[in-house]
Amino acid sequence: MSKKCRFCGNELRYTFANLGMSPIANDNLTSEHLNRAEKFYPLHTYVCDRCLLVQLEEFESPEHIFGDGDYAYFSSYSESWLRHAKAYTELMVERFKFNAASQVVEIASNDGYLLQYFHQKGIPVLGVEPAANTAKAAAEKGIPTWVKFFGVNTAKEMVAEGKSADLLLGNNVLAHVPDVNDFIGGMKIVLKPNGILTMEFPHLLQLMQQNQFDTIYHEHFSYYSFITVEKMFAAHGLTLFDVEELPTHGGSLRIYGKHSDAVEPAVSNRVKQLKAKEAAAGLEDIETYLTFGEQVKATKRKLLKFLIEAKSQGKTIAAYGAPAKGNTLLNYCGVGKDFIDYTVDRSPYKQGLFLPGTHIPILHPDKIRETQPDYVLILPWNLKEEIMTQMAYIAEWGGQFVVPIPEVRVYPAIQQQVLSTIAS
């Protein structure tokens, strides 16, 4: 059976990267499930030679991944992400003058990590979040939240309830949507005639240039360049009038959109500049995408070489974090408990569980001080400065940090004040 592009319907014939078979990245296991069979699915990305959308096939429904009421990711456990959300709120209010007469709607609002800052300013907010457990956490902060998937039908319900958006936003949700035409079509419906939309998502250019192959997992159905995403929004009558390049998640884009028939705001020079940057990097040429797979294989060999040498020298290795990207890395590279003793995570929702596929236990961060490993492998490498600051005390026993992406690099643990200077 031929595979079709989820945006333009073209037949998919070209491989971007094939990461073998992998479990659903956030399906952490309880101890009772360790001896049961796990489902593994192909983690094979394709690139469409017509619209250049990089994409995975859909093997598990979004309902299974996000909507079973037990989604593991709570945004509020990252201090740097909260700072990012607060800064975004200040920027939007300053730039577009949102106030108590405005309606802010966030798609995939998680635990209210961002809408809380608009709420504190007296600006009406509404979250749309499919995971019941994170939506409940948002409601406890006073953030009204609809427990639904977003698309055309939900957008029509929102308009009927008087919830059209002056500001419509979504952070790290666009990649999670299998039916992108239904999703963007819904945005067109719920956005007020002069409304503003913003979306943030990892930038495909950074994924390729920084070798961030571990951000490929089954929750991420698509991987976006600006060139492609501009076409997708235009197909639904939405114009992207501005774009920012952000450092979050290893390099993201924040796109700004409006109805195509809206006069204001004018299209920024940053749109033209980014398109030229992507073109210069070869993102308009299918051949550029076809070299990425070899780069990924080389990274796997380098990580295994480091781990084998460390274990041969009698070194102990623990990991920090239980992010989805870490599970792609560990499963693709075949790294299990033979290399990594355990991982730690600040989220109590993950502690006491086991990583899918590898069955590495997830423990409380205090375990690191207790066992004093020689190396701490940072799986959420996009938060490495924050984590290295939190865990600077491993310097007491000569511990070192290992960051696997874009390639294996060892960092000595140094004092917090010095690290803060480096991070800034």
Short mmCIF file of N, CA, C and O in Angstrom, two decimals, residues 220-306:
data_model
loop_
_atom_site.label_atom_id
_atom_site.label_comp_id
_atom_site.label_asym_id
_atom_site.label_seq_id
_atom_site.Cartn_x
_atom_site.Cartn_y
_atom_site.Cartn_z
N HIS A 220 5.42 12.87 17.43
CA HIS A 220 5.70 13.91 16.43
C HIS A 220 5.42 13.35 15.04
O HIS A 220 6.24 12.65 14.48
N PHE A 221 4.28 13.70 14.51
CA PHE A 221 3.90 13.17 13.21
C PHE A 221 4.60 13.90 12.07
O PHE A 221 4.81 13.33 11.01
N SER A 222 4.96 15.20 12.29
CA SER A 222 5.53 16.01 11.21
C SER A 222 6.65 16.90 11.75
O SER A 222 6.67 17.24 12.93
N TYR A 223 7.54 17.32 10.83
CA TYR A 223 8.73 18.11 11.16
C TYR A 223 8.80 19.23 10.14
O TYR A 223 8.83 18.97 8.93
N TYR A 224 8.85 20.49 10.62
CA TYR A 224 8.53 21.61 9.75
C TYR A 224 9.69 22.55 9.47
O TYR A 224 10.39 23.00 10.38
N SER A 225 9.83 22.91 8.19
CA SER A 225 10.61 24.07 7.78
C SER A 225 9.63 25.23 7.64
O SER A 225 8.40 25.03 7.53
N PHE A 226 10.15 26.45 7.62
CA PHE A 226 9.27 27.60 7.41
C PHE A 226 8.69 27.57 5.99
O PHE A 226 7.52 27.88 5.77
N ILE A 227 9.51 27.18 5.03
CA ILE A 227 9.08 27.13 3.63
C ILE A 227 7.83 26.27 3.49
O ILE A 227 6.86 26.66 2.81
N THR A 228 7.81 25.11 4.15
CA THR A 228 6.66 24.21 4.05
C THR A 228 5.48 24.70 4.86
O THR A 228 4.33 24.68 4.40
N VAL A 229 5.73 25.16 6.07
CA VAL A 229 4.61 25.55 6.94
C VAL A 229 3.90 26.78 6.38
O VAL A 229 2.67 26.92 6.51
N GLU A 230 4.62 27.65 5.71
CA GLU A 230 3.99 28.82 5.08
C GLU A 230 2.99 28.37 4.02
O GLU A 230 1.88 28.92 3.91
N LYS A 231 3.36 27.38 3.22
CA LYS A 231 2.46 26.83 2.19
C LYS A 231 1.20 26.24 2.83
O LYS A 231 0.09 26.38 2.32
N MET A 232 1.39 25.55 3.95
CA MET A 232 0.27 24.87 4.59
C MET A 232 -0.76 25.86 5.13
O MET A 232 -1.97 25.69 4.95
N PHE A 233 -0.28 26.92 5.78
CA PHE A 233 -1.22 27.93 6.30
C PHE A 233 -1.88 28.71 5.16
O PHE A 233 -3.07 29.01 5.22
N ALA A 234 -1.10 29.00 4.11
CA ALA A 234 -1.66 29.73 2.96
C ALA A 234 -2.80 28.94 2.31
O ALA A 234 -3.79 29.53 1.85
N ALA A 235 -2.67 27.62 2.29
CA ALA A 235 -3.71 26.77 1.69
C ALA A 235 -5.04 26.89 2.43
O ALA A 235 -6.09 26.54 1.90
N HIS A 236 -4.99 27.38 3.68
CA HIS A 236 -6.21 27.54 4.49
C HIS A 236 -6.57 29.01 4.70
O HIS A 236 -7.32 29.34 5.62
N GLY A 237 -6.03 29.89 3.86
CA GLY A 237 -6.40 31.30 3.94
C GLY A 237 -5.77 32.03 5.10
O GLY A 237 -6.35 33.02 5.60
N LEU A 238 -4.61 31.59 5.54
CA LEU A 238 -3.89 32.24 6.65
C LEU A 238 -2.50 32.64 6.17
O LEU A 238 -1.79 31.84 5.55
N THR A 239 -2.12 33.88 6.44
CA THR A 239 -0.83 34.41 6.01
C THR A 239 0.11 34.51 7.21
O THR A 239 -0.27 35.04 8.27
N LEU A 240 1.33 34.01 7.05
CA LEU A 240 2.34 34.16 8.09
C LEU A 240 3.05 35.50 7.87
O LEU A 240 3.72 35.68 6.85
N PHE A 241 2.88 36.41 8.84
CA PHE A 241 3.40 37.77 8.64
C PHE A 241 4.68 38.04 9.42
O PHE A 241 5.34 39.06 9.20
N ASP A 242 5.06 37.13 10.31
CA ASP A 242 6.31 37.33 11.05
C ASP A 242 6.78 35.98 11.56
O ASP A 242 6.00 35.01 11.65
N VAL A 243 8.06 35.91 11.90
CA VAL A 243 8.63 34.67 12.43
C VAL A 243 9.82 35.03 13.30
O VAL A 243 10.54 36.00 13.03
N GLU A 244 9.98 34.30 14.38
CA GLU A 244 11.15 34.44 15.24
C GLU A 244 11.86 33.10 15.34
O GLU A 244 11.20 32.05 15.41
N GLU A 245 13.17 33.12 15.38
CA GLU A 245 13.96 31.93 15.67
C GLU A 245 14.26 31.93 17.17
O GLU A 245 14.80 32.90 17.70
N LEU A 246 13.91 30.85 17.83
CA LEU A 246 14.02 30.75 19.29
C LEU A 246 15.02 29.65 19.66
O LEU A 246 15.19 28.68 18.92
N PRO A 247 15.63 29.75 20.85
CA PRO A 247 16.56 28.71 21.28
C PRO A 247 15.88 27.49 21.89
O PRO A 247 16.52 26.46 22.10
N THR A 248 14.58 27.56 22.18
CA THR A 248 13.89 26.49 22.89
C THR A 248 13.89 25.19 22.10
O THR A 248 13.83 25.18 20.88
N HIS A 249 13.92 24.08 22.84
CA HIS A 249 13.87 22.73 22.25
C HIS A 249 14.93 22.54 21.18
O HIS A 249 14.70 21.87 20.16
N GLY A 250 16.10 23.12 21.42
CA GLY A 250 17.20 22.93 20.50
C GLY A 250 17.12 23.78 19.25
O GLY A 250 17.93 23.64 18.34
N GLY A 251 16.17 24.70 19.21
CA GLY A 251 16.01 25.59 18.06
C GLY A 251 14.61 25.49 17.49
O GLY A 251 14.27 24.51 16.82
N SER A 252 13.78 26.47 17.78
CA SER A 252 12.37 26.44 17.35
C SER A 252 12.05 27.69 16.54
O SER A 252 12.80 28.66 16.52
N LEU A 253 10.90 27.63 15.88
CA LEU A 253 10.32 28.80 15.23
C LEU A 253 9.06 29.21 15.97
O LEU A 253 8.30 28.36 16.43
N ARG A 254 8.85 30.52 16.06
CA ARG A 254 7.54 31.04 16.47
C ARG A 254 6.99 31.79 15.27
O ARG A 254 7.56 32.79 14.83
N ILE A 255 5.93 31.25 14.69
CA ILE A 255 5.31 31.89 13.54
C ILE A 255 4.13 32.74 14.00
O ILE A 255 3.45 32.40 14.98
N TYR A 256 3.91 33.85 13.30
CA TYR A 256 2.79 34.75 13.57
C TYR A 256 1.89 34.73 12.34
O TYR A 256 2.36 34.95 11.21
N GLY A 257 0.60 34.49 12.55
CA GLY A 257 -0.32 34.42 11.42
C GLY A 257 -1.53 35.32 11.58
O GLY A 257 -1.87 35.77 12.68
N LYS A 258 -2.19 35.58 10.45
CA LYS A 258 -3.43 36.37 10.40
C LYS A 258 -4.26 35.84 9.25
O LYS A 258 -3.77 35.08 8.40
N HIS A 259 -5.51 36.23 9.20
CA HIS A 259 -6.33 35.92 8.02
C HIS A 259 -5.71 36.61 6.81
O HIS A 259 -5.26 37.76 6.89
N SER A 260 -5.69 35.91 5.68
CA SER A 260 -5.05 36.45 4.49
C SER A 260 -5.71 37.74 3.99
O SER A 260 -5.06 38.56 3.33
N ASP A 261 -6.99 37.94 4.32
CA ASP A 261 -7.66 39.18 3.89
C ASP A 261 -7.54 40.30 4.91
O ASP A 261 -8.07 41.40 4.69
N ALA A 262 -6.84 40.06 6.02
CA ALA A 262 -6.62 41.13 7.01
C ALA A 262 -5.48 42.03 6.52
O ALA A 262 -4.43 41.54 6.09
N VAL A 263 -5.70 43.33 6.59
CA VAL A 263 -4.69 44.29 6.09
C VAL A 263 -3.47 44.32 7.01
O VAL A 263 -2.32 44.32 6.56
N GLU A 264 -3.71 44.40 8.29
CA GLU A 264 -2.63 44.48 9.28
C GLU A 264 -2.52 43.16 10.04
O GLU A 264 -3.49 42.42 10.16
N PRO A 265 -1.33 42.86 10.59
CA PRO A 265 -0.05 43.56 10.46
C PRO A 265 0.60 43.27 9.10
O PRO A 265 0.30 42.28 8.44
N ALA A 266 1.53 44.14 8.72
CA ALA A 266 2.28 43.96 7.49
C ALA A 266 3.26 42.81 7.64
O ALA A 266 3.66 42.45 8.75
N VAL A 267 3.64 42.21 6.50
CA VAL A 267 4.58 41.09 6.53
C VAL A 267 5.98 41.61 6.84
O VAL A 267 6.48 42.54 6.20
N SER A 268 6.61 41.01 7.84
CA SER A 268 7.93 41.43 8.33
C SER A 268 9.05 40.98 7.40
O SER A 268 8.94 39.97 6.70
N ASN A 269 10.17 41.71 7.43
CA ASN A 269 11.36 41.30 6.68
C ASN A 269 11.90 39.96 7.16
O ASN A 269 12.61 39.27 6.43
N ARG A 270 11.59 39.61 8.42
CA ARG A 270 12.12 38.35 8.97
C ARG A 270 11.60 37.13 8.20
O ARG A 270 12.27 36.11 8.14
N VAL A 271 10.41 37.26 7.61
CA VAL A 271 9.85 36.17 6.80
C VAL A 271 10.74 35.93 5.59
O VAL A 271 11.16 34.79 5.31
N LYS A 272 11.05 36.99 4.87
CA LYS A 272 11.90 36.89 3.68
C LYS A 272 13.30 36.38 4.04
O LYS A 272 13.88 35.53 3.35
N GLN A 273 13.84 36.88 5.15
CA GLN A 273 15.19 36.49 5.57
C GLN A 273 15.28 35.01 5.91
O GLN A 273 16.24 34.32 5.54
N LEU A 274 14.27 34.50 6.62
CA LEU A 274 14.32 33.09 7.01
C LEU A 274 14.14 32.18 5.80
O LEU A 274 14.81 31.14 5.69
N LYS A 275 13.27 32.56 4.88
CA LYS A 275 13.10 31.76 3.65
C LYS A 275 14.41 31.70 2.86
O LYS A 275 14.79 30.65 2.34
N ALA A 276 15.12 32.82 2.82
CA ALA A 276 16.41 32.85 2.12
C ALA A 276 17.44 31.97 2.85
O ALA A 276 18.23 31.26 2.20
N LYS A 277 17.40 31.99 4.17
CA LYS A 277 18.32 31.16 4.97
C LYS A 277 18.05 29.68 4.73
O LYS A 277 18.99 28.88 4.54
N GLU A 278 16.77 29.29 4.71
CA GLU A 278 16.43 27.89 4.45
C GLU A 278 16.80 27.47 3.04
O GLU A 278 17.30 26.36 2.82
N ALA A 279 16.58 28.36 2.09
CA ALA A 279 16.94 28.05 0.70
C ALA A 279 18.45 27.86 0.57
O ALA A 279 18.93 26.93 -0.11
N ALA A 280 19.22 28.72 1.26
CA ALA A 280 20.69 28.62 1.21
C ALA A 280 21.18 27.31 1.83
O ALA A 280 22.21 26.77 1.43
N ALA A 281 20.41 26.78 2.79
CA ALA A 281 20.76 25.51 3.44
C ALA A 281 20.30 24.30 2.63
O ALA A 281 20.52 23.15 3.04
N GLY A 282 19.63 24.55 1.52
CA GLY A 282 19.22 23.46 0.64
C GLY A 282 17.86 22.87 0.93
O GLY A 282 17.51 21.80 0.40
N LEU A 283 17.05 23.55 1.75
CA LEU A 283 15.76 22.96 2.14
C LEU A 283 14.72 22.98 1.03
O LEU A 283 13.62 22.43 1.21
N GLU A 284 15.03 23.59 -0.10
CA GLU A 284 14.12 23.51 -1.25
C GLU A 284 14.49 22.37 -2.19
O GLU A 284 13.82 22.13 -3.19
N ASP A 285 15.56 21.65 -1.83
CA ASP A 285 16.11 20.59 -2.69
C ASP A 285 15.97 19.23 -2.01
O ASP A 285 16.51 19.01 -0.92
N ILE A 286 15.26 18.31 -2.61
CA ILE A 286 15.02 16.99 -2.01
C ILE A 286 16.32 16.29 -1.66
O ILE A 286 16.40 15.55 -0.66
N GLU A 287 17.38 16.50 -2.44
CA GLU A 287 18.65 15.81 -2.20
C GLU A 287 19.22 16.12 -0.82
O GLU A 287 19.87 15.28 -0.20
N THR A 288 19.00 17.34 -0.32
CA THR A 288 19.51 17.73 1.00
C THR A 288 18.97 16.82 2.09
O THR A 288 19.69 16.45 3.03
N TYR A 289 17.71 16.44 1.97
CA TYR A 289 17.05 15.63 2.99
C TYR A 289 17.57 14.18 3.00
O TYR A 289 17.47 13.49 4.02
N LEU A 290 18.10 13.74 1.89
CA LEU A 290 18.44 12.33 1.75
C LEU A 290 19.81 11.98 2.33
O LEU A 290 20.17 10.81 2.37
N THR A 291 20.56 12.98 2.81
CA THR A 291 21.87 12.71 3.41
C THR A 291 21.79 12.58 4.93
O THR A 291 22.77 12.19 5.57
N PHE A 292 20.64 12.90 5.51
CA PHE A 292 20.54 12.97 6.98
C PHE A 292 20.70 11.60 7.64
O PHE A 292 21.29 11.47 8.71
N GLY A 293 20.20 10.56 7.00
CA GLY A 293 20.22 9.22 7.59
C GLY A 293 21.63 8.73 7.93
O GLY A 293 21.85 8.10 8.98
N GLU A 294 22.61 9.03 7.08
CA GLU A 294 23.99 8.60 7.34
C GLU A 294 24.58 9.32 8.54
O GLU A 294 25.34 8.75 9.33
N GLN A 295 24.22 10.58 8.69
CA GLN A 295 24.67 11.38 9.84
C GLN A 295 24.17 10.76 11.15
O GLN A 295 24.90 10.69 12.14
N VAL A 296 22.94 10.28 11.13
CA VAL A 296 22.33 9.66 12.32
C VAL A 296 23.10 8.38 12.69
O VAL A 296 23.40 8.15 13.87
N LYS A 297 23.41 7.57 11.72
CA LYS A 297 24.14 6.33 11.99
C LYS A 297 25.50 6.61 12.61
O LYS A 297 25.95 5.90 13.52
N ALA A 298 26.17 7.65 12.14
CA ALA A 298 27.49 8.01 12.69
C ALA A 298 27.38 8.41 14.15
O ALA A 298 28.24 8.06 14.97
N THR A 299 26.32 9.12 14.52
CA THR A 299 26.12 9.54 15.91
C THR A 299 25.90 8.32 16.81
O THR A 299 26.42 8.26 17.93
N LYS A 300 25.15 7.36 16.33
CA LYS A 300 24.92 6.13 17.10
C LYS A 300 26.25 5.44 17.40
O LYS A 300 26.50 5.02 18.55
N ARG A 301 27.09 5.34 16.40
CA ARG A 301 28.39 4.67 16.61
C ARG A 301 29.24 5.41 17.62
O ARG A 301 29.90 4.79 18.47
N LYS A 302 29.24 6.74 17.58
CA LYS A 302 30.05 7.54 18.51
C LYS A 302 29.56 7.38 19.95
O LYS A 302 30.36 7.27 20.88
N LEU A 303 28.24 7.39 20.15
CA LEU A 303 27.70 7.24 21.50
C LEU A 303 28.04 5.86 22.06
O LEU A 303 28.49 5.74 23.21
N LEU A 304 27.85 4.82 21.26
CA LEU A 304 28.16 3.47 21.73
C LEU A 304 29.64 3.32 22.03
O LEU A 304 30.02 2.68 23.03
N LYS A 305 30.49 3.92 21.23
CA LYS A 305 31.94 3.86 21.46
C LYS A 305 32.28 4.48 22.82
O LYS A 305 33.04 3.90 23.61
N PHE A 306 31.69 5.65 23.12
CA PHE A 306 31.95 6.31 24.40
C PHE A 306 31.48 5.43 25.56
O PHE A 306 32.20 5.23 26.55
#
